[in-house]
Short mmCIF file of C-alpha atoms in Angstrom, two decimals:
data_model
loop_
_atom_site.label_atom_id
_atom_site.label_comp_id
_atom_site.label_asym_id
_atom_site.label_seq_id
_atom_site.Cartn_x
_atom_site.Cartn_y
_atom_site.Cartn_z
CA MET A 1 37.21 -75.46 -19.10
CA LEU A 2 33.50 -74.58 -18.89
CA THR A 3 32.54 -78.08 -19.00
CA LEU A 4 35.12 -79.21 -16.39
CA ALA A 5 33.21 -75.96 -14.13
CA ILE A 6 30.12 -77.51 -14.79
CA LEU A 7 30.76 -80.63 -14.07
CA GLY A 8 32.93 -79.80 -10.82
CA PHE A 9 30.29 -77.43 -9.24
CA LEU A 10 27.74 -80.31 -9.95
CA TYR A 11 29.89 -82.82 -8.54
CA ASP A 12 30.04 -81.06 -5.59
CA ARG A 13 25.96 -80.81 -4.91
CA PRO A 14 23.17 -80.32 -7.59
CA MET A 15 22.07 -76.86 -8.21
CA HIS A 16 20.21 -74.56 -10.54
CA GLY A 17 21.36 -72.85 -13.95
CA TYR A 18 21.62 -69.25 -12.36
CA GLU A 19 23.41 -70.62 -9.17
CA LEU A 20 25.84 -72.75 -11.31
CA LYS A 21 26.43 -69.33 -13.36
CA SER A 22 27.27 -67.12 -10.31
CA ARG A 23 29.75 -70.15 -8.96
CA ILE A 24 31.29 -70.18 -12.46
CA THR A 25 31.30 -66.55 -12.79
CA ALA A 26 33.05 -66.26 -9.32
CA LEU A 27 35.92 -68.71 -10.17
CA THR A 28 36.84 -67.47 -13.42
CA GLY A 29 34.44 -64.98 -14.67
CA HIS A 30 36.14 -61.75 -13.78
CA VAL A 31 38.74 -62.97 -16.19
CA ARG A 32 36.66 -64.86 -18.80
CA PRO A 33 33.41 -63.94 -18.51
CA VAL A 34 30.47 -66.55 -18.67
CA SER A 35 27.61 -65.67 -20.75
CA ASP A 36 24.16 -66.99 -21.24
CA GLY A 37 25.18 -67.97 -24.75
CA ALA A 38 27.85 -70.46 -23.80
CA LEU A 39 26.98 -71.97 -20.62
CA TYR A 40 23.24 -73.30 -21.53
CA PRO A 41 24.53 -74.62 -24.48
CA ALA A 42 27.11 -76.11 -22.97
CA ILE A 43 24.55 -77.30 -20.51
CA ALA A 44 22.46 -79.03 -23.14
CA ARG A 45 25.42 -80.51 -24.81
CA LEU A 46 26.07 -82.63 -21.50
CA GLU A 47 22.46 -83.77 -21.14
CA LYS A 48 22.64 -84.82 -24.61
CA ALA A 49 25.70 -86.88 -23.96
CA GLY A 50 24.05 -88.32 -21.10
CA MET A 51 26.40 -86.62 -18.34
CA LEU A 52 23.77 -84.16 -16.54
CA HIS A 53 20.41 -85.13 -15.43
CA ARG A 54 17.62 -82.05 -14.74
CA HIS A 55 14.53 -82.66 -12.69
CA THR A 56 12.15 -80.08 -11.32
CA GLU A 57 12.00 -78.87 -7.51
CA PRO A 58 9.24 -76.65 -6.04
CA GLY A 59 10.48 -72.80 -6.28
CA SER A 60 10.23 -70.44 -3.47
CA GLY A 61 7.57 -68.98 -5.79
CA ALA A 62 4.94 -70.02 -8.12
CA ALA A 63 7.48 -71.17 -10.80
CA PRO A 64 9.20 -74.42 -10.21
CA ARG A 65 13.17 -74.77 -10.64
CA GLN A 66 15.34 -77.09 -12.97
CA THR A 67 18.35 -78.21 -10.79
CA LEU A 68 20.61 -80.14 -12.53
CA GLU A 69 23.17 -82.94 -11.27
CA PRO A 70 25.89 -85.12 -12.78
CA THR A 71 25.03 -88.70 -13.76
CA PRO A 72 27.25 -91.36 -13.01
CA ALA A 73 28.98 -90.85 -16.66
CA GLY A 74 29.02 -87.31 -15.66
CA ARG A 75 31.00 -88.06 -12.46
CA ALA A 76 33.51 -90.36 -14.26
CA GLU A 77 34.31 -87.87 -17.09
CA LEU A 78 34.95 -85.69 -14.57
CA LEU A 79 37.47 -87.58 -12.66
CA ARG A 80 39.02 -88.61 -16.03
CA ARG A 81 39.58 -84.79 -16.97
CA LEU A 82 40.76 -83.96 -13.32
CA ALA A 83 43.36 -87.36 -13.31
CA ASP A 84 44.81 -86.47 -17.17
CA PRO A 85 44.30 -82.84 -17.72
CA GLU A 86 44.91 -81.64 -21.21
CA GLN A 87 48.30 -79.78 -21.46
CA SER A 88 46.39 -76.37 -21.95
CA GLU A 89 44.73 -76.96 -18.78
CA ILE A 90 48.22 -77.15 -17.28
CA THR A 91 49.80 -74.17 -19.09
CA ASP A 92 47.18 -72.02 -18.84
CA GLN A 93 46.76 -70.53 -15.14
CA ILE A 94 42.88 -69.82 -15.50
CA ARG A 95 42.34 -73.17 -16.66
CA PHE A 96 44.59 -74.78 -14.05
CA PHE A 97 43.15 -73.05 -11.05
CA THR A 98 39.77 -74.50 -12.51
CA VAL A 99 41.61 -78.11 -12.30
CA THR A 100 42.72 -77.47 -8.47
CA ALA A 101 39.02 -75.99 -7.59
CA PHE A 102 38.01 -79.73 -8.15
CA LEU A 103 41.23 -81.97 -7.32
CA HIS A 104 39.94 -82.93 -4.24
CA HIS A 105 37.36 -85.20 -5.76
CA LEU A 106 40.31 -87.34 -7.06
CA ALA A 107 40.64 -89.95 -4.14
CA ASP A 108 44.43 -91.06 -4.86
CA PRO A 109 46.64 -88.48 -3.34
CA SER A 110 49.62 -89.55 -5.74
CA ARG A 111 47.22 -88.87 -8.79
CA GLN A 112 46.75 -85.43 -7.25
CA ALA A 113 50.53 -84.99 -6.78
CA ALA A 114 50.87 -86.09 -10.01
CA VAL A 115 49.15 -83.16 -11.54
CA LEU A 116 50.57 -80.59 -9.72
CA ARG A 117 53.91 -81.76 -10.82
CA ARG A 118 52.75 -81.27 -14.12
CA ARG A 119 52.51 -77.80 -13.56
CA LEU A 120 55.85 -77.63 -11.22
CA ALA A 121 57.47 -78.53 -14.76
CA PHE A 122 55.70 -76.10 -16.68
CA LEU A 123 56.94 -73.15 -13.87
CA ASP A 124 60.31 -74.37 -13.98
CA ALA A 125 60.83 -73.73 -17.86
CA PRO A 126 62.29 -70.57 -18.74
CA SER A 127 59.55 -68.05 -19.82
CA SER A 128 58.75 -64.31 -20.51
CA PHE A 129 56.24 -61.94 -21.40
CA PHE A 130 59.20 -60.41 -23.69
CA HIS A 131 62.20 -61.80 -25.66
CA ASP A 132 65.22 -59.97 -26.56
CA GLY A 133 66.83 -59.90 -30.36
CA ALA A 134 68.24 -63.03 -29.54
CA GLY A 135 65.19 -64.76 -28.77
CA LEU A 136 66.14 -65.27 -24.95
CA PRO A 137 63.48 -64.23 -22.35
CA VAL A 138 63.94 -60.87 -20.92
CA THR A 139 64.38 -60.86 -16.88
CA ALA A 140 63.18 -57.52 -15.18
CA GLU A 141 66.33 -56.94 -14.24
CA ARG A 142 67.28 -56.08 -17.87
CA GLU A 143 63.81 -54.35 -19.03
CA PRO A 144 64.21 -50.75 -18.97
CA ASN A 145 60.82 -49.76 -19.84
CA PRO A 146 59.06 -49.18 -16.16
CA PHE A 147 55.53 -50.84 -17.39
CA ARG A 148 57.22 -53.87 -18.53
CA ARG A 149 59.51 -54.36 -15.56
CA GLY A 150 56.50 -54.22 -13.48
CA MET A 151 54.64 -57.15 -15.50
CA LEU A 152 57.81 -59.04 -14.70
CA LEU A 153 58.24 -58.25 -11.18
CA VAL A 154 54.51 -58.91 -10.24
CA ALA A 155 54.87 -62.36 -12.65
CA ARG A 156 58.00 -63.16 -10.85
CA ALA A 157 56.10 -62.68 -7.39
CA SER A 158 53.18 -64.52 -8.76
CA THR A 159 55.25 -67.95 -9.87
CA ALA A 160 57.26 -67.74 -6.60
CA ALA A 161 54.17 -68.07 -4.44
CA GLU A 162 52.83 -70.85 -6.75
CA ARG A 163 55.71 -72.87 -6.77
CA ALA A 164 55.80 -72.67 -2.98
CA TRP A 165 52.56 -73.80 -2.57
CA LEU A 166 52.99 -76.71 -4.94
CA THR A 167 56.13 -78.20 -3.54
CA GLY A 168 54.36 -77.93 -0.37
CA THR A 169 51.38 -79.47 -1.37
CA VAL A 170 53.29 -82.21 -3.42
CA ALA A 171 55.24 -83.01 -0.22
CA GLU A 172 52.16 -83.22 1.73
CA LEU A 173 50.00 -85.49 -0.73
CA GLU A 174 53.19 -87.68 -0.84
CA ARG A 175 53.51 -88.71 2.85
CA PRO A 176 52.46 -91.86 4.02
CA GLY A 177 48.72 -91.22 4.43
CA GLY A 178 48.47 -88.54 1.78
CA ALA A 179 47.19 -85.26 2.88
CA GLU A 180 43.85 -84.27 4.59
CA PRO A 181 40.94 -83.53 2.19
CA ALA A 182 40.81 -79.93 1.90
CA GLU A 183 37.69 -78.03 2.49
CA SER A 184 35.90 -77.46 -1.11
CA PRO A 185 36.60 -73.96 -2.75
CA ALA A 186 33.52 -74.83 -4.89
CA HIS A 187 31.43 -72.16 -2.36
CA GLY A 188 34.60 -70.02 -1.30
CA GLY A 189 35.41 -68.08 -4.26
CA ASN A 190 38.53 -67.35 -5.56
CA PRO A 191 41.34 -70.30 -5.66
CA GLY A 192 44.29 -67.95 -6.29
CA PRO A 193 45.66 -64.81 -8.44
CA ARG A 194 44.21 -64.34 -11.94
CA ASN A 195 47.10 -63.20 -13.61
CA ALA A 196 48.16 -64.36 -17.42
CA ARG A 197 50.82 -66.99 -17.50
CA PRO A 198 53.41 -66.56 -14.76
CA THR A 199 56.75 -65.16 -16.01
CA ARG A 200 60.17 -65.45 -14.36
#
């Protein structure tokens, strides 16, 4: 997820490490904090792999700034990962929102729709935070514990909202001509709710 976020934000535009960390923190950091100890080694690995390029720009003070941007190989890797996300990037809500934050970079609306359809298929599978003695998912109506019931009700509402958005967006993408390019969420913060795996 960190690699995807690094390549995605830098695909939007070159930036230095501190700004990149701020963007990633705004996207996922409230749930999964991004430490310097994770970010900068990841940047170094991508540089070593030939996916990032670092160049020096004059700073506002005396010290110059190191600015990062993806190489052609880095851009190609981002597009590959967006077109064919790993299953964990479909089933994990935070990972999926990281994918959707940059999905506009795929030029083909049908490939964008295919990714969203995978998420829809996952949401349509029965699931719950809790299961009964027979191993069946527990619904809010069957849960006597008010706190667990609240979890299930909130998750149900979140899932319904996400399913409605996915269904509408897939239909829009599959219309002749596809969808109009959306404004990049890279600089705008949250892409959606940050709860754990939705349940019905």
